[in-house]
Short mmCIF file of C-alpha atoms in Angstrom, two decimals:
data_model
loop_
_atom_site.label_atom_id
_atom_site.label_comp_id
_atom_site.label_asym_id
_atom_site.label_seq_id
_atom_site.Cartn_x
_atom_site.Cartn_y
_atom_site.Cartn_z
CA UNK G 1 22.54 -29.99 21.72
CA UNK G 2 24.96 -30.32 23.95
CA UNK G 3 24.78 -32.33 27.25
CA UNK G 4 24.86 -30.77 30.18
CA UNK G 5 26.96 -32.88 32.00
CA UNK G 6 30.39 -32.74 30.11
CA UNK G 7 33.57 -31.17 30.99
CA UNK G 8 36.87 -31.27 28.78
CA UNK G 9 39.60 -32.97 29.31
CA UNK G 10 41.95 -29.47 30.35
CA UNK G 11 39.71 -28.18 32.58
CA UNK G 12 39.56 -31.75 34.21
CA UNK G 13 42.73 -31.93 35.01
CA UNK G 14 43.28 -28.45 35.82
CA UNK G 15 40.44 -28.75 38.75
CA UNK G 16 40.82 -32.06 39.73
CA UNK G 17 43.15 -34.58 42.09
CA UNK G 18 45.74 -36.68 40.74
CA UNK G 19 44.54 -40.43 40.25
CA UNK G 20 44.90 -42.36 43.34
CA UNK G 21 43.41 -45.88 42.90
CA UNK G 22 43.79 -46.97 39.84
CA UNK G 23 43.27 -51.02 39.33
CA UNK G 24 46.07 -52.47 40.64
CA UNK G 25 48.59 -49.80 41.63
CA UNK G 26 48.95 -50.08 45.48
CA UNK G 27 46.95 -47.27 47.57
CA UNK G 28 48.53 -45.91 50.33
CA UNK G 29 45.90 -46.24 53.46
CA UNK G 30 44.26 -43.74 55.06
CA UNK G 31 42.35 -43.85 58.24
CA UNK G 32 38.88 -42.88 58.04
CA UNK G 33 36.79 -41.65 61.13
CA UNK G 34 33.67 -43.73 62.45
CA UNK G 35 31.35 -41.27 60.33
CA UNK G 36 33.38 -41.10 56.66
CA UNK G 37 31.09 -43.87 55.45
CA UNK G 38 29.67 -43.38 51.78
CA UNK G 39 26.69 -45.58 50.83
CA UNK G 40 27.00 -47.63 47.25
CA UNK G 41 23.16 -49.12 46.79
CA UNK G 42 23.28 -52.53 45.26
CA UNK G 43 19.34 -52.63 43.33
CA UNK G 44 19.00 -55.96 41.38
CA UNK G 45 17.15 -59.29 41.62
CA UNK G 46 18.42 -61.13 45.37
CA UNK G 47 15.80 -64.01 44.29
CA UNK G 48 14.01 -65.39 41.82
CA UNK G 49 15.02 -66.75 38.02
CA UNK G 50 17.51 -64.32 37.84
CA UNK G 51 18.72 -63.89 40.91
CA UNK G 52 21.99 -65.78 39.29
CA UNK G 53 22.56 -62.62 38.11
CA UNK G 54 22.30 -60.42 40.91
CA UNK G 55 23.06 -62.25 44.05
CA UNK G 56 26.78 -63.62 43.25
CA UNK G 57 27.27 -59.62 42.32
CA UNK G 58 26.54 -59.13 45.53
CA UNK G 59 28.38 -61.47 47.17
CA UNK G 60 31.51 -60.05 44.86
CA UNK G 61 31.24 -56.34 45.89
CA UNK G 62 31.34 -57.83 49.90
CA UNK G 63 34.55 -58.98 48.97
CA UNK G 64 35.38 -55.55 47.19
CA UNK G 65 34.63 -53.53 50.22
CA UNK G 66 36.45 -56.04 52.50
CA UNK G 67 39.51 -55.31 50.83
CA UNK G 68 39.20 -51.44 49.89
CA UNK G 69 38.46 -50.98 53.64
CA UNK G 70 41.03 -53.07 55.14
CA UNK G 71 43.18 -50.76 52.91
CA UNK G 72 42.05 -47.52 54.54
CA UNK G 73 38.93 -47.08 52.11
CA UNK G 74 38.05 -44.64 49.15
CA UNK G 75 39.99 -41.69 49.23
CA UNK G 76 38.20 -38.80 48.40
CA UNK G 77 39.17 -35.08 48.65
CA UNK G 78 41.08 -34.92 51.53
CA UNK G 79 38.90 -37.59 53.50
CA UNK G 80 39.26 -41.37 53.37
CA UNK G 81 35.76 -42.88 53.12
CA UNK G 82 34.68 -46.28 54.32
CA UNK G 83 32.37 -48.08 51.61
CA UNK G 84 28.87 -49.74 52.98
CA UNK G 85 26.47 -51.39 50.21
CA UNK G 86 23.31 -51.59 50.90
CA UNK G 87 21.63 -54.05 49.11
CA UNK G 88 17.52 -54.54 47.91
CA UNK G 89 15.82 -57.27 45.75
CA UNK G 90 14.24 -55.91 43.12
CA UNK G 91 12.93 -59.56 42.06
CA UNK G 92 13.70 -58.29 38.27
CA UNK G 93 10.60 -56.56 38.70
CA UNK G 94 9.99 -52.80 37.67
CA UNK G 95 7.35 -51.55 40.23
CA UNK G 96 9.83 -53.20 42.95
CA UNK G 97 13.29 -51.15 41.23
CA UNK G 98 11.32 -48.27 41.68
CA UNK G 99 10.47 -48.27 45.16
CA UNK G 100 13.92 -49.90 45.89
CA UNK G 101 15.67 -46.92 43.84
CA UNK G 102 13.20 -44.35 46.05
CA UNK G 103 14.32 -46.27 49.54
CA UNK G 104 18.41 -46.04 48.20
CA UNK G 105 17.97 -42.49 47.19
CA UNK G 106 16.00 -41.19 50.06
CA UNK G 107 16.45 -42.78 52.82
CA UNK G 108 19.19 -44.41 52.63
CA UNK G 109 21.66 -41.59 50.94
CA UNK G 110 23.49 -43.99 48.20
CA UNK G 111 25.79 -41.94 46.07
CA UNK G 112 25.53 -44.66 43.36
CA UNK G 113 23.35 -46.87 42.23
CA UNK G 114 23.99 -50.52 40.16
CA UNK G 115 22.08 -52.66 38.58
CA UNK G 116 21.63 -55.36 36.47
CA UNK G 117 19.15 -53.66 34.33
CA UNK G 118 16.17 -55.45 31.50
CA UNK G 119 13.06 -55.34 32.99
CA UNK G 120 13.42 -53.52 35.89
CA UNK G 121 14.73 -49.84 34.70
CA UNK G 122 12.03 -48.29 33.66
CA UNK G 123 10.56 -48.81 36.99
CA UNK G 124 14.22 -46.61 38.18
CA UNK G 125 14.71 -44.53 35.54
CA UNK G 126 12.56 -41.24 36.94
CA UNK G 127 14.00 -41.76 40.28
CA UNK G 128 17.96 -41.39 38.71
CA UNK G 129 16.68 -38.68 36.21
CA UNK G 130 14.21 -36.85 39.21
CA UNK G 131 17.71 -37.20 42.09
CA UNK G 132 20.16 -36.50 39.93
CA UNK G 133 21.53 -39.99 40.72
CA UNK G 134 24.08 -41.89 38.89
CA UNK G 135 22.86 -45.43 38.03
CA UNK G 136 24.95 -48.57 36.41
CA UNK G 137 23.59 -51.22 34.29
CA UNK G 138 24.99 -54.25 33.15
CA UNK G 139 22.56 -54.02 30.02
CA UNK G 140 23.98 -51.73 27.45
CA UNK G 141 20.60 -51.54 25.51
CA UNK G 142 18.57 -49.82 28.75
CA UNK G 143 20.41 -46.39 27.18
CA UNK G 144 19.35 -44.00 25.24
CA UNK G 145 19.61 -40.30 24.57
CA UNK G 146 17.75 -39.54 27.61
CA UNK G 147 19.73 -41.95 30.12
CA UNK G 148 22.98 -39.38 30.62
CA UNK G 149 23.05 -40.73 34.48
CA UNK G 150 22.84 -44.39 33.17
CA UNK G 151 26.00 -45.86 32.23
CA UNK G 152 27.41 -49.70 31.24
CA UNK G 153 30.73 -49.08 32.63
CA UNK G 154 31.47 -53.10 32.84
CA UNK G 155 29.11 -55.41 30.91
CA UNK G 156 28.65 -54.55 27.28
CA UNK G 157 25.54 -57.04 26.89
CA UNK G 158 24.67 -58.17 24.17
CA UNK G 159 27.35 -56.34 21.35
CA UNK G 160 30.08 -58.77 23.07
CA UNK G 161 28.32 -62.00 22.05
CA UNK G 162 29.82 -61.07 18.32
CA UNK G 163 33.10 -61.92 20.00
CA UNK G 164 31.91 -65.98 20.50
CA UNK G 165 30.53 -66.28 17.20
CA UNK G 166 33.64 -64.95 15.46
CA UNK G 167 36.39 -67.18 17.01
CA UNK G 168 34.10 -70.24 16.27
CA UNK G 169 34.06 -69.20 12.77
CA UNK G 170 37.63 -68.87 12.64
CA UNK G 171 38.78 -71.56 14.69
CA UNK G 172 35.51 -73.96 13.77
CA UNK G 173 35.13 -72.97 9.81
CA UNK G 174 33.21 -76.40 8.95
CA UNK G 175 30.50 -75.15 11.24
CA UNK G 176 27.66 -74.02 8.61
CA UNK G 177 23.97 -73.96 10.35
CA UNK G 178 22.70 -72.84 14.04
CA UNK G 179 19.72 -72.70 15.50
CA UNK G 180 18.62 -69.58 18.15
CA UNK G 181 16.12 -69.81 20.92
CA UNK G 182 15.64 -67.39 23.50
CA UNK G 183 12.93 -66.78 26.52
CA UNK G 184 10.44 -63.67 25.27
CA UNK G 185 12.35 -60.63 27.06
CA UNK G 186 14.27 -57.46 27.67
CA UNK G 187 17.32 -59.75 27.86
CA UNK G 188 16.39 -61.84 25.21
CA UNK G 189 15.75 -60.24 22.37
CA UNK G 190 18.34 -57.30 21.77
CA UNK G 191 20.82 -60.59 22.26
CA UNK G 192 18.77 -62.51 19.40
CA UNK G 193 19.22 -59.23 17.24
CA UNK G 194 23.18 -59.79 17.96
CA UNK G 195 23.56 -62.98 17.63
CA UNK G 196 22.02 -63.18 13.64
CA UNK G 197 24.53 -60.32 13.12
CA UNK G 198 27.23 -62.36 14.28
CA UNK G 199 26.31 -65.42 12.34
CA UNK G 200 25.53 -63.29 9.43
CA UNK G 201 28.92 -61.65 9.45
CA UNK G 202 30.61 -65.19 9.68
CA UNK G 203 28.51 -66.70 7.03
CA UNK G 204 26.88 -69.41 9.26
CA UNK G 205 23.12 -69.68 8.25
CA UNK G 206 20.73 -69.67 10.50
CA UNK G 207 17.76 -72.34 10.01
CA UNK G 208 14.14 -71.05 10.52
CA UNK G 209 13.25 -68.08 12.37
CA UNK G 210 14.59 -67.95 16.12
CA UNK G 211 12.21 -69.27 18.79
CA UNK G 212 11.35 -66.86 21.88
CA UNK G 213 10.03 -68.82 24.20
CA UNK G 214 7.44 -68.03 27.03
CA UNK G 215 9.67 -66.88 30.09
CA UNK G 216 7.18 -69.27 32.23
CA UNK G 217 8.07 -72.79 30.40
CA UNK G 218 9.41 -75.46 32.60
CA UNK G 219 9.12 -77.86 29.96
CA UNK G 220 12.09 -77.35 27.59
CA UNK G 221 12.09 -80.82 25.54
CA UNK G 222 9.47 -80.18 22.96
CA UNK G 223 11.63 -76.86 22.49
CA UNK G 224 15.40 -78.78 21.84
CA UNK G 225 13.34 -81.49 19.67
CA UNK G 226 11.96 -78.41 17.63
CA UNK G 227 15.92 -76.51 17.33
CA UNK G 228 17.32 -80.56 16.34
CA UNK G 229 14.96 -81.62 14.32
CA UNK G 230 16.25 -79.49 11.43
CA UNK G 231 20.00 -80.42 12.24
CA UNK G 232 21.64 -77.42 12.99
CA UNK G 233 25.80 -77.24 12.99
CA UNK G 234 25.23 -75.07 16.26
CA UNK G 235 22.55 -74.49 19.01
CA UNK G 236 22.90 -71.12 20.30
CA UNK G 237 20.95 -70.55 23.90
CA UNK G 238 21.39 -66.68 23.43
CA UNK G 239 21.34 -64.93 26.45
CA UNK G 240 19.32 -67.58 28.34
CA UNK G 241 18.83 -67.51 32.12
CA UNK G 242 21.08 -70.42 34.34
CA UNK G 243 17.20 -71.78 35.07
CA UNK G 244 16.72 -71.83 31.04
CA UNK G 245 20.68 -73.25 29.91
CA UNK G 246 20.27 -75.96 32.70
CA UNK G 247 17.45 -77.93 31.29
CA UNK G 248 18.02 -76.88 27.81
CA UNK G 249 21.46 -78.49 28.00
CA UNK G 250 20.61 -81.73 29.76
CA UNK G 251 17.95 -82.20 26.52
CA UNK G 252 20.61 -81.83 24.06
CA UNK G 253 22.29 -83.83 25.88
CA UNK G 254 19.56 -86.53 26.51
CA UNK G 255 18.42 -85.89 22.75
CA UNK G 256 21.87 -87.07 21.40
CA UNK G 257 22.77 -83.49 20.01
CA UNK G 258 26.38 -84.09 18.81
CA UNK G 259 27.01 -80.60 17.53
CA UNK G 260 28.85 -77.24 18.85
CA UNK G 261 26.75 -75.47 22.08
CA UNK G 262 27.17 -71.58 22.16
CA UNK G 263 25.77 -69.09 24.58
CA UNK G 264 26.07 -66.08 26.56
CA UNK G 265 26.95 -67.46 30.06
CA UNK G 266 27.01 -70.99 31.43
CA UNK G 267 26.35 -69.86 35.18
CA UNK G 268 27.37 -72.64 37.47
CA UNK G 269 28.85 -74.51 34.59
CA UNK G 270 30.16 -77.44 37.19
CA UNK G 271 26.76 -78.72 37.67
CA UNK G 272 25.86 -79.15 33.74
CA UNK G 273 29.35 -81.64 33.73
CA UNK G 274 28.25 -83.60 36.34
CA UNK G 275 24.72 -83.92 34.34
CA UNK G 276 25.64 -84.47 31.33
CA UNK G 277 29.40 -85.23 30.96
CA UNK G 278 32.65 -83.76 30.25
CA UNK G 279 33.06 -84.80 26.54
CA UNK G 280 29.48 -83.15 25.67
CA UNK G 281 30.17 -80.44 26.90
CA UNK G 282 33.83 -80.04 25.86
CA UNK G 283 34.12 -76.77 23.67
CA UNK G 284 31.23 -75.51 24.64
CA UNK G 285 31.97 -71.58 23.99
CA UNK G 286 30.37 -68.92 26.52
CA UNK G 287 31.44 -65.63 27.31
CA UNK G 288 32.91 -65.51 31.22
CA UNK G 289 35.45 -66.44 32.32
CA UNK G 290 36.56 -68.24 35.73
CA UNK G 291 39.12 -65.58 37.41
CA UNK G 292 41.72 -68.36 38.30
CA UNK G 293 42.22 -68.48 34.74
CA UNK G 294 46.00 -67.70 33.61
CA UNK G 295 45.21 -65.50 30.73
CA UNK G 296 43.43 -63.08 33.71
CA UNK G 297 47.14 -61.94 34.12
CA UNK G 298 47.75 -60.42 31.01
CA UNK G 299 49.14 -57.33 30.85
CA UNK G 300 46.00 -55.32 29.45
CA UNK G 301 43.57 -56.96 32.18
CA UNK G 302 43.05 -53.95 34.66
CA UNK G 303 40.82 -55.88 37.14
CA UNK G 304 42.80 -56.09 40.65
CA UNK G 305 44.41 -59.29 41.91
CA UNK G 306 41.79 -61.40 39.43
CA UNK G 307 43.27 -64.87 40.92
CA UNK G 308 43.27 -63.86 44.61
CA UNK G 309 39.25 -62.61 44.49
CA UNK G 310 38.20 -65.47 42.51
CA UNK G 311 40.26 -68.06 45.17
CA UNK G 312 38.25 -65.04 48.09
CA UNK G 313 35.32 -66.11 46.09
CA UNK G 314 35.65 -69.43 46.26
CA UNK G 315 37.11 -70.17 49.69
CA UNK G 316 33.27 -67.69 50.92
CA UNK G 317 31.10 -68.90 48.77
CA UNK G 318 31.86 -72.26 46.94
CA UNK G 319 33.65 -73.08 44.13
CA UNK G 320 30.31 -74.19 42.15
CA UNK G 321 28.52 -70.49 42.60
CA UNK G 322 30.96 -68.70 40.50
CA UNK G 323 28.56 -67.15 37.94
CA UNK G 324 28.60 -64.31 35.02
CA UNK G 325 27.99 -60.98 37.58
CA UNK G 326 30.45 -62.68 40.65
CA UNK G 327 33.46 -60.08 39.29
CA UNK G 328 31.34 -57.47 37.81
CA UNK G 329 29.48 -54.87 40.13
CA UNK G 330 33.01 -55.02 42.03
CA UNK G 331 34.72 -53.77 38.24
CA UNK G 332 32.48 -51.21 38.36
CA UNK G 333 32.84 -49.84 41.96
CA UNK G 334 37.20 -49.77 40.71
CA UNK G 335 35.45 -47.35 37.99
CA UNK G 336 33.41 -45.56 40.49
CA UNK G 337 36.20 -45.37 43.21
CA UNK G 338 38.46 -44.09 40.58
CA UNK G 339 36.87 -41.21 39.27
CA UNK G 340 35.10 -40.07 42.59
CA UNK G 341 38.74 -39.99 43.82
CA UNK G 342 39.50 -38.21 41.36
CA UNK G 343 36.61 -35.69 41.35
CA UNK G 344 37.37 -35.24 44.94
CA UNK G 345 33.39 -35.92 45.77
CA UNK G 346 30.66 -38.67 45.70
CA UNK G 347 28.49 -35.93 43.84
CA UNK G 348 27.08 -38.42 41.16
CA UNK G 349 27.43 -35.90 38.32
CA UNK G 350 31.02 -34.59 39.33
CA UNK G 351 31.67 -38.23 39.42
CA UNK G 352 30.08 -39.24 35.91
CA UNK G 353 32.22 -35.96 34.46
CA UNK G 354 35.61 -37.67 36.08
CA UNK G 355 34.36 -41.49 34.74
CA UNK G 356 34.13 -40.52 31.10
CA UNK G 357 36.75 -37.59 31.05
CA UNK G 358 39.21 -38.24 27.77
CA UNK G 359 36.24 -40.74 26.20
CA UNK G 360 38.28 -43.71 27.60
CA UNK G 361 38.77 -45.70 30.53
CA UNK G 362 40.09 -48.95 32.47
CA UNK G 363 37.20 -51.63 31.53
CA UNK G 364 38.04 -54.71 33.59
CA UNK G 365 39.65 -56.82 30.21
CA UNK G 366 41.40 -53.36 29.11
CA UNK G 367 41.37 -49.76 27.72
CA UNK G 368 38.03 -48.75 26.71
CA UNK G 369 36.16 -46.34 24.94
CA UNK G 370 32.86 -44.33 25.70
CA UNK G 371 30.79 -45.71 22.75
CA UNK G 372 27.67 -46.22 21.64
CA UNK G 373 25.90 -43.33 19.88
CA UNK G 374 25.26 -45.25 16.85
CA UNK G 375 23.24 -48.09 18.73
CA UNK G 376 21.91 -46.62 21.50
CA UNK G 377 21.88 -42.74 21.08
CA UNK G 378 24.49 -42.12 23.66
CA UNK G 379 28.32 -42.79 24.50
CA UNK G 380 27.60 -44.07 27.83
CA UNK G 381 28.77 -47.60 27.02
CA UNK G 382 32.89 -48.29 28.14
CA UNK G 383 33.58 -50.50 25.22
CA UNK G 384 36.76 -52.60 24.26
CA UNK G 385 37.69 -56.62 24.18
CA UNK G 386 36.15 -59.07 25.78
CA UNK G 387 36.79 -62.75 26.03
CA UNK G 388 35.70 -66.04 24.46
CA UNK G 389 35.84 -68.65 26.89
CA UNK G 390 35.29 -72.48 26.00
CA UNK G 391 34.70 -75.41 28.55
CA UNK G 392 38.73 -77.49 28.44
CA UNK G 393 38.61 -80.98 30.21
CA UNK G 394 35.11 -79.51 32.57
CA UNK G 395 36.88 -76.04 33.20
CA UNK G 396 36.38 -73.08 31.54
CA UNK G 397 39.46 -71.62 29.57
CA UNK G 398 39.61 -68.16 27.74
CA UNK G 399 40.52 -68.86 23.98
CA UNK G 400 41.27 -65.22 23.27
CA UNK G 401 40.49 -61.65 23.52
CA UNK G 402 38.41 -59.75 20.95
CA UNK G 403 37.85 -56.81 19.61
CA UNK G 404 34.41 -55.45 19.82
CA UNK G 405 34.84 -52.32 18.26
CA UNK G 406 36.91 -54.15 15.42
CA UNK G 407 34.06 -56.10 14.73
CA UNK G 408 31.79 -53.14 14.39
CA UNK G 409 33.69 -51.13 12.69
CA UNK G 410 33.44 -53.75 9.88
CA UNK G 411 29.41 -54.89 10.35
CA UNK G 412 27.68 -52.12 12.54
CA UNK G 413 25.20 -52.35 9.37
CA UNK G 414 24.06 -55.80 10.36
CA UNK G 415 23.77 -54.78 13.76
CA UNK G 416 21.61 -52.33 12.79
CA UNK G 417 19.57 -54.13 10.41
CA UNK G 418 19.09 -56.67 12.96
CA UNK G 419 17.87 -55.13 15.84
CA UNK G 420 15.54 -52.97 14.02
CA UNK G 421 13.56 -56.14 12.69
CA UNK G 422 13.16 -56.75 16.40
CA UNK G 423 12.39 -53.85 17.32
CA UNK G 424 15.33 -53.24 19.83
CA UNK G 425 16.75 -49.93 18.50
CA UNK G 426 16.67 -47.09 21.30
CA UNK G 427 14.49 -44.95 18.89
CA UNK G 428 11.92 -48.13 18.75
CA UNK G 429 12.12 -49.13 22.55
CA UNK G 430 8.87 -48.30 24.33
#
């Protein structure tokens, strides 16, 4: 059946205004009057264990909005538009997203909605599908066939954690065995599934079953003597929280591990040098990069002025609360800004038509396509490379850009295979 939000490509263009902010081309400014204000809501955990993921996002879009203002704002139609976030912590709980997502929508008028996603969408999901409200997610695997407001216009958690897995087996080939823990969760386990894809598809073995851990242990050193007691090549934290990598890298560390360290993110990375030290953690591979880093110039990256708002970032905040999300929310509000510009309304359906007109678009690494019908029974995923990053001398350094849809195009049947053992395919998910 077809969905009823599409539009093709002709009659796009044929109805619609010329592109006017694309990632860093120059806007001319506008002024806007005191009452051209449109309202972004910003619905993710402000506290907590995973406010790591959340918060810094926050902090990031401020930034965003500073600049896009200062520049004369969204221009939209014939209007220029200042851009206010308003912000609620939805303690990466689902009975708090929904009443967060009912305040945003209702009272407070937000044209768009982002959020980090896991846990916490099924509490939002009847408000987007009952308003007619466009929602973001950095989680990928909260879509399915009945999520066409829900897209992952940035973040293409977990599919890009292939990406880390492959360059160590091509760069690391004497690297045989790993070991996979993860906490018991949303976030957890769909990144579990990708990660024994990955190391299947490399031909690195993993030893015993993974462990999911209870998302309430504080204790991790019975855990790390359990992964090195059967003397992995590798440790893999999966896509552990900053409150989970912490600890679980200071007992490697304390343990004597002597072997490679992979994981999704290694939040506030600074702080694990200065516990453990820079020759343990040297190579450590992750999957975010610091925006200072050279490579953030390329010619493909479309993100705007990545070494100015990571220095912005910085010089606000302090250099040691850098984290996975600090860049992200603000990649997708370049998306949103873009095609509402170029819809000529904040109308969150016009605006979804304009953001996935053509099946491509400008993810913040590069060109992108709307993918993921396969996996998640929709193409609301913007899907491209993304980069491996390894800890250099106690800095993080990107070691190259991947291909994701390379990768699947050659194992999508592991993918598969994986994820439905967990139970993580959209057609399985609760």
């Amino acid at each position: 059946m077809t969905s009823k939000f599409t539009i093709s490509r002709r009659d796009f263009l044929a109805t619609t205004a010329a592109v006017t902010a694309m990632a860093g081309v120059s806007m001319p400014k506008f002024a806007f009057g005191k009452d051209n204000v449109v309202k972004i809501g910003f619905l993710a955990p402000l506290t907590g264990e995973v406010s790591a993921w959340g918060k810094p996002g926050l902090d990031g879009c401020k930034i965003w909005a500073d600049w896009v203002n200062a520049d004369g704002g969204v221009k939209i139609g014939d209007e220029a538009y200042k851009v206010e976030f308003i912000a609620y912590d939805d303690e990466y709980d689902p009975s708090k997203a929904r009443t967060g997502a009912v305040k945003l929508v209702k009272e407070d008028d937000v044209k768009f909605v982002m959020m980090l996603g896991g846990d916490p969408w099924p509490g939002a999901a009847p408000i987007a599908e009952k308003e007619n409200m466009l929602f973001s997610t950095l989680l990928p695997s909260d879509l399915s066939p009945e999520t066409e407001l829900l897209v992952a216009p940035c973040e293409v958690h977990p599919i890009y954690n292939v990406t880390g897995v492959e360059w160590l087996a091509e760069n690391k080939p004497e690297l045989k065995t790993a070991v996979v823990c993860a906490q018991d969760d949303s976030l957890g386990k769909p990144s579990v599934a990708t990660y024994l894809a990955a190391f299947e598809a490399a031909g690195i073995e993993v030893l015993d079953e993974p462990i999911f851990f209870d998302p309430a242990t504080t204790d991790f050193a019975p855990l790390m003597s359990k992964m090195l007691a059967l003397k992995p090549d590798i440790i893999c934290l999966d896509t552990c929280y900053a409150d989970y990598v912490h600890p679980l890298v200071e007992q490697a560390f304390q343990q004597g591990f002597k072997g490679q360290m992979i994981s999704c993110t290694a939040d506030f990375y600074e702080k694990l040098v200065e516990k453990t030290s820079k020759e343990f953690m040297e190579g450590f591979i992750f999957q975010f990069p610091d925006f200072d880093d050279p490579a953030m110039n390329a010619e493909h990256v479309n993100f705007n002025k990545p070494n100015d708002f990571y220095s912005e970032y910085v010089k606000r905040y302090g250099k040691g609360e850098w984290s996975a999300v600090s860049w992200e929310y603000a990649s997708i509000m370049d998306l949103w800004a873009d095609a509402a510009g170029r819809a000529g309304t904040t109308e969150p359906v016009k605006v979804l038509e304009a953001m996935k007109v053509g099946g491509t678009g400008r993810q913040a690494f590069g060109e992108a396509k709307w993918w993921g019908k396969e996996l998640f029974g929709i193409d609301n995923a913007l899907v491209g490379e993304w980069p491996v990053v390894a800890i250099k001398d106690g800095k993080a350094k990107i070691q190259d850009f991947k291909s994701i849809p390379a990768w699947w195009e050659k194992h999508s049947d592991l993918m598969i295979k994986h994820m439905k053992a967990l139970n993580q395919m959209y057609y399985q998910r609760g």
